[in-house]
Short mmCIF file of C-alpha atoms in Angstrom, two decimals:
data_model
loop_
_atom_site.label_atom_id
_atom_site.label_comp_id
_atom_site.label_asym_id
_atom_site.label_seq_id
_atom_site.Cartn_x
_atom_site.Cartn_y
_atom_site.Cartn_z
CA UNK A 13 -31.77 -42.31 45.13
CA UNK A 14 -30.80 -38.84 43.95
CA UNK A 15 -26.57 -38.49 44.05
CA UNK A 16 -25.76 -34.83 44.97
CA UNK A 17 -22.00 -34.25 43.94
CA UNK A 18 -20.64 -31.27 45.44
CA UNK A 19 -17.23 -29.42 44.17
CA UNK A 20 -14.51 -28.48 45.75
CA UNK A 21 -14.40 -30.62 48.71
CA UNK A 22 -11.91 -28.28 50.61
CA UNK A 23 -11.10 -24.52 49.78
CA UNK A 24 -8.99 -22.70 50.75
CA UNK A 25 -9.31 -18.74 50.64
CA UNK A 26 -8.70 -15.23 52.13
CA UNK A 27 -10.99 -12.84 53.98
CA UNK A 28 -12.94 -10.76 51.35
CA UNK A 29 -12.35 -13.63 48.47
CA UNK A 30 -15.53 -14.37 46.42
CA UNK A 31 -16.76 -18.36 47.48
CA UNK A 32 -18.51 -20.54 44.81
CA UNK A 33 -19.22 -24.00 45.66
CA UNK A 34 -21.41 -26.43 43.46
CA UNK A 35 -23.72 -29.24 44.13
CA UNK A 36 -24.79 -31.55 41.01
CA UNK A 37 -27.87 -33.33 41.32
CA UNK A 38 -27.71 -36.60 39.30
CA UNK A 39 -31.57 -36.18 38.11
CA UNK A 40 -33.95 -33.00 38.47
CA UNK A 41 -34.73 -31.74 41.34
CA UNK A 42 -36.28 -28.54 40.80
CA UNK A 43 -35.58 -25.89 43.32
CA UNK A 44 -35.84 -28.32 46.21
CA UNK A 45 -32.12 -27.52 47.13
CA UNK A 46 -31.02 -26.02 50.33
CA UNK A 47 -27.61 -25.20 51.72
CA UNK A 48 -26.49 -25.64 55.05
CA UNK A 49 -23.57 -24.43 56.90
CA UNK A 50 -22.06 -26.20 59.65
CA UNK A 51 -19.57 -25.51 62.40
CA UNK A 52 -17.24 -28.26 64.54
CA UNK A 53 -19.51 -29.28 67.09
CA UNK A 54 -22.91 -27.85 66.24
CA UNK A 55 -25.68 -28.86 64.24
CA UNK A 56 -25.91 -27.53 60.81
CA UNK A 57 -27.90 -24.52 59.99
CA UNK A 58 -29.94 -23.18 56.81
CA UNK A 59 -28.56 -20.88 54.89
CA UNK A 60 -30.55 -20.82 51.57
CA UNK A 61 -34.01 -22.99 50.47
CA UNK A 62 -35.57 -23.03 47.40
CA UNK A 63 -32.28 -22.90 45.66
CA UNK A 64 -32.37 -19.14 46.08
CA UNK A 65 -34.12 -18.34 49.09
CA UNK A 66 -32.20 -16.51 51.61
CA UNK A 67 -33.14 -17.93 55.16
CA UNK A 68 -34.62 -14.92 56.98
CA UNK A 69 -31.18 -13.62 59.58
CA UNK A 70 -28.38 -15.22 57.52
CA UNK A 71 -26.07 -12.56 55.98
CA UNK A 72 -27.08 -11.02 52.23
CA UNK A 73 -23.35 -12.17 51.28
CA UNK A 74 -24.94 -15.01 50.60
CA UNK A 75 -26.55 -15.99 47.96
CA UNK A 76 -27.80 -19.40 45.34
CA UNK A 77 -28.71 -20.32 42.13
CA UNK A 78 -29.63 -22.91 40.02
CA UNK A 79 -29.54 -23.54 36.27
CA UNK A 80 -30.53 -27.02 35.36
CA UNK A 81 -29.25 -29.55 37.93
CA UNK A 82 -26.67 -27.29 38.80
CA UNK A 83 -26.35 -25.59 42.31
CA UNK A 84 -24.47 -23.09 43.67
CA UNK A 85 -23.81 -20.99 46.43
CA UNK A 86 -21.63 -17.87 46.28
CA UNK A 87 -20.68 -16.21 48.89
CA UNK A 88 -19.92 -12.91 47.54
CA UNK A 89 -16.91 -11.58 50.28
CA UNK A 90 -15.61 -14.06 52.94
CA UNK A 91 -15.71 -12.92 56.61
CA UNK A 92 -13.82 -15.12 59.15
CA UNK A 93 -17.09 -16.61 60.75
CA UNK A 94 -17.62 -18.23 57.61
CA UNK A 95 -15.06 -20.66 57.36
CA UNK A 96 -17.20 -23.80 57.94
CA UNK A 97 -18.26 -26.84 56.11
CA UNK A 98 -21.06 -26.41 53.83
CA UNK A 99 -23.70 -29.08 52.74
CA UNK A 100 -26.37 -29.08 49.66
CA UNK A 101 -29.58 -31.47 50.47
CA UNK A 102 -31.83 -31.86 48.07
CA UNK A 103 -35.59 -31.90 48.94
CA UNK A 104 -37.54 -33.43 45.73
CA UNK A 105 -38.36 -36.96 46.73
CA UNK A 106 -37.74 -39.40 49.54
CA UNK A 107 -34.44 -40.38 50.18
CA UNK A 108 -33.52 -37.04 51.02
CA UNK A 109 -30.25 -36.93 50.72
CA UNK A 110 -27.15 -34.74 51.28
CA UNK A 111 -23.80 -33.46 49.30
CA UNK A 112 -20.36 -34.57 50.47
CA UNK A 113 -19.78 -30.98 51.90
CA UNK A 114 -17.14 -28.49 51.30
CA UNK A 115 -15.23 -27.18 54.19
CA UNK A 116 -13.85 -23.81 53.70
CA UNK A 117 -10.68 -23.44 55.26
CA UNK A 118 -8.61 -20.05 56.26
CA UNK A 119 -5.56 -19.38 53.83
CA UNK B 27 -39.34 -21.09 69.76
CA UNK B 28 -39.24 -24.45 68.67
CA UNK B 29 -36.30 -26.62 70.51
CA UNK B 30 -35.09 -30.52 69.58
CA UNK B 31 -33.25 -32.31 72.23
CA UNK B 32 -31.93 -35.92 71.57
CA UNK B 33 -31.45 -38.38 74.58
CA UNK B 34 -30.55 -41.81 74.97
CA UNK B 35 -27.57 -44.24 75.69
CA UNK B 36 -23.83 -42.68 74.43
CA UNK B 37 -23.24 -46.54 74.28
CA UNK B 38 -24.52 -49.41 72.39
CA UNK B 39 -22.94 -53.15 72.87
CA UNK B 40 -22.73 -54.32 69.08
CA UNK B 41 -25.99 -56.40 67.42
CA UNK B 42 -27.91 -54.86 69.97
CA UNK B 43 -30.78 -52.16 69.27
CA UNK B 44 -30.20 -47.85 69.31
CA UNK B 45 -32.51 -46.42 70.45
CA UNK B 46 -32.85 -42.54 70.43
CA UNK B 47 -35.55 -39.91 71.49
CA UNK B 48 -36.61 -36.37 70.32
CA UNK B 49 -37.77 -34.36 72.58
CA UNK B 50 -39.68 -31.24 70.51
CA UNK B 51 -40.95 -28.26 72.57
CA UNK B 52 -42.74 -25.11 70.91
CA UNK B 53 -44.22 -27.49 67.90
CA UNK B 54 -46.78 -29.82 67.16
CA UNK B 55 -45.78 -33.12 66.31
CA UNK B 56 -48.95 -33.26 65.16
CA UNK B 57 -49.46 -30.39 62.96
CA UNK B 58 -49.75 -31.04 59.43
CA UNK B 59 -46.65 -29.05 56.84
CA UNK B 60 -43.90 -30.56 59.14
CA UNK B 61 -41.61 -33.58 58.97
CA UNK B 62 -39.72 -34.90 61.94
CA UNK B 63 -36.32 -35.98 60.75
CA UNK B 64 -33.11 -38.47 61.68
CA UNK B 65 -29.36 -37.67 60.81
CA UNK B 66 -26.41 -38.98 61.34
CA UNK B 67 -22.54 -37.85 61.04
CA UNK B 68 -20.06 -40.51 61.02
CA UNK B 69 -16.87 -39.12 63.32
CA UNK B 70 -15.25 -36.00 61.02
CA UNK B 71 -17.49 -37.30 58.17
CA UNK B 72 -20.53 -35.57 56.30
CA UNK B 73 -24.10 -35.63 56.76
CA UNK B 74 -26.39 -38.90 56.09
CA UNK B 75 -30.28 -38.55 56.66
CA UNK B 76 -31.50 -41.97 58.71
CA UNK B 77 -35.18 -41.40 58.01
CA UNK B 78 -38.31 -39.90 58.95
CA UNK B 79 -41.66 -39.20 59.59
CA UNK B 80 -45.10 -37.18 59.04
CA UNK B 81 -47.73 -36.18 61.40
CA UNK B 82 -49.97 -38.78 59.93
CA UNK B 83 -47.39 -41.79 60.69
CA UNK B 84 -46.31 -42.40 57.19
CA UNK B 85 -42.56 -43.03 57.53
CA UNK B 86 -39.60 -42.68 54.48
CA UNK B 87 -35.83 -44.26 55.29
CA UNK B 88 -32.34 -44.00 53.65
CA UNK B 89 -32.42 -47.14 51.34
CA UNK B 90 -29.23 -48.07 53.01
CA UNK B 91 -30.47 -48.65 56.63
CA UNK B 92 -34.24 -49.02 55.84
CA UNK B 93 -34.03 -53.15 56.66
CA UNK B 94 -32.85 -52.10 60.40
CA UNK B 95 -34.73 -48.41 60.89
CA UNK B 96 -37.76 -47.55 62.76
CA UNK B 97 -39.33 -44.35 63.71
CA UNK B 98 -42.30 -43.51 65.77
CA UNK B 99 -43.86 -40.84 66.54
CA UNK B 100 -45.49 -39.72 70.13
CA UNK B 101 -47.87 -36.64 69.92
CA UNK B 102 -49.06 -37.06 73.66
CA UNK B 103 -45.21 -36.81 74.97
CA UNK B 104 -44.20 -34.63 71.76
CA UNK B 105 -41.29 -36.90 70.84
CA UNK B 106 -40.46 -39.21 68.23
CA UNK B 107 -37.79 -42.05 68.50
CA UNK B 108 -34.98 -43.84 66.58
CA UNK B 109 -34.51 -47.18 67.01
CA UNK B 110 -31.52 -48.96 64.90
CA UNK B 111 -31.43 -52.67 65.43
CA UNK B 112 -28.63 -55.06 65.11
CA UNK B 113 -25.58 -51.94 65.30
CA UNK B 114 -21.60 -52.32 64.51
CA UNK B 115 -19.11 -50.25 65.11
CA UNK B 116 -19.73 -48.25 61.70
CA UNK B 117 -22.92 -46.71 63.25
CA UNK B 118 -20.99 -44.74 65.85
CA UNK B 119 -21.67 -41.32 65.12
CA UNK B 120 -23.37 -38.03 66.21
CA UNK B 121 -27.02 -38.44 65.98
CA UNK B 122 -29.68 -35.64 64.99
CA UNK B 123 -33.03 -34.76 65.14
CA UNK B 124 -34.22 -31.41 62.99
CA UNK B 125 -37.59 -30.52 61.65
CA UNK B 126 -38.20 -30.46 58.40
CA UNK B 127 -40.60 -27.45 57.16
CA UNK B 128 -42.62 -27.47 54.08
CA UNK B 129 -44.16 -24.42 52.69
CA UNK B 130 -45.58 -23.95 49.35
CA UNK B 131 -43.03 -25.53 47.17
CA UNK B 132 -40.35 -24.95 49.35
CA UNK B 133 -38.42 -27.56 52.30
CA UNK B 134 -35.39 -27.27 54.79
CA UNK B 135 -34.43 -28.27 57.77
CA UNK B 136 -35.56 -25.45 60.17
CA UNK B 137 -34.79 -26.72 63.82
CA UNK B 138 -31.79 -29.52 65.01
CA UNK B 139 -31.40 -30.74 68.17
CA UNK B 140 -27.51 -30.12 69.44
CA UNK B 141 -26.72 -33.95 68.06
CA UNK B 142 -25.63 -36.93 70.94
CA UNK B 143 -22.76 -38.97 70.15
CA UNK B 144 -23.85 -42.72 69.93
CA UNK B 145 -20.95 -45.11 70.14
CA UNK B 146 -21.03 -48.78 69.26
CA UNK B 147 -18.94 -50.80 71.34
CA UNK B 148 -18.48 -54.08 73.91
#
């Protein structure tokens, strides 16, 4: 199975901080990477596919790339709706399988 | 628009068998590019993907529950179903359904159902 190790598991920041979280797959994965928000209570959503592939609706502050099998997703100026917990899944082969998560707290 | 919708029991007596439905409206279950998906989420924990399956049948499952998984598909009542035999009290959690989409070289999970909370007690 492919091991997805994301980093940090909690943040904590300010409205209008710059947000980079990273997901390490433990074997290639191409750009079958997506990132997923999620908010108590609801099901997740997609924020980014392909590795850099903004989902069509979700904000331009965010944003992914890749370099190797190394992920990340920046998002470029905090606004309070974003304070969430945030997932990488990869999408290369069967398991699919999911990152710890990050959950972005308010400072 | 394209809606998931989970039902089944909010409690299961432990050894004894899950069983969950999807309910998809404004798909095709049978429609080839698509791949009909299981989740879980352990109480304040992260995500874990249970299994899945294609249009065609062909079925995938998290090497961790694969000896007690099964998922069918049902084009004729567009649903497909969960069943997870022989349960303890570490598969409570909130269940999902989503859709996975693939496009070109591209995937992601498109469409979840709201999640049901499945607890596993006597």
């Amino acid at each position: 199975d492919i091991q997805l190790t994301q980093s940090p598991s909690f943040l904590s920041a300010f409205v209008g901080d710059r947000v980079t979280i990273t997901c390490r797959a433990s074997q290639g994965i191409s750009s079958y990477l997506a990132w997923y928000q999620q908010k108590p209570g609801k099901a997740p959503k997609v924020l980014i596919y392909a590795a850099s592939a903004l989902k069509s609706g979700v904000p331009s502050r965010f944003s992914g790339s890749t370099s190797g099998t190394e992920f990340t997703l920046t998002i470029s100026s905090l606004h309070p709706e974003d304070f969430a917990t945030y997932y990488c899944q990869q999408l290369n082969s069967y398991p699919r399988t999911f990152g710890q998560g990050t959950k972005v707290e308010i400072k | 628009q394209v809606q998931l919708q989970e039902s089944g029991p909010g409690l299961v007596k432990p050894s004894q068998t899950l069983s969950l439905t999807c309910a998809v409206s404004g798909a095709s279950l049978s429609r080839p590019g698509y791949y009909w998906s299981w989740i879980r989420q352990h109480p304040g924990k992260g995500l874990e993907w249970i299994g899945g399956i294609y249009h065609s049948g062909t079925t995938y499952y998290s090497s961790s529950l694969k000896s007690r998984v099964n998922i069918s598909l049902d084009t004729s009542k567009s649903q497909f179903s969960l069943k997870l035999t022989s349960v303890t009290a570490a598969d409570t959690a909130v269940y999902f359904c989503a859709r996975e989409v693939m496009a070109g070289d591209s995937s992601q999970f498109d469409y979840w159902g709201q999640g049901t909370l499945v607890s596993v007690s006597s």
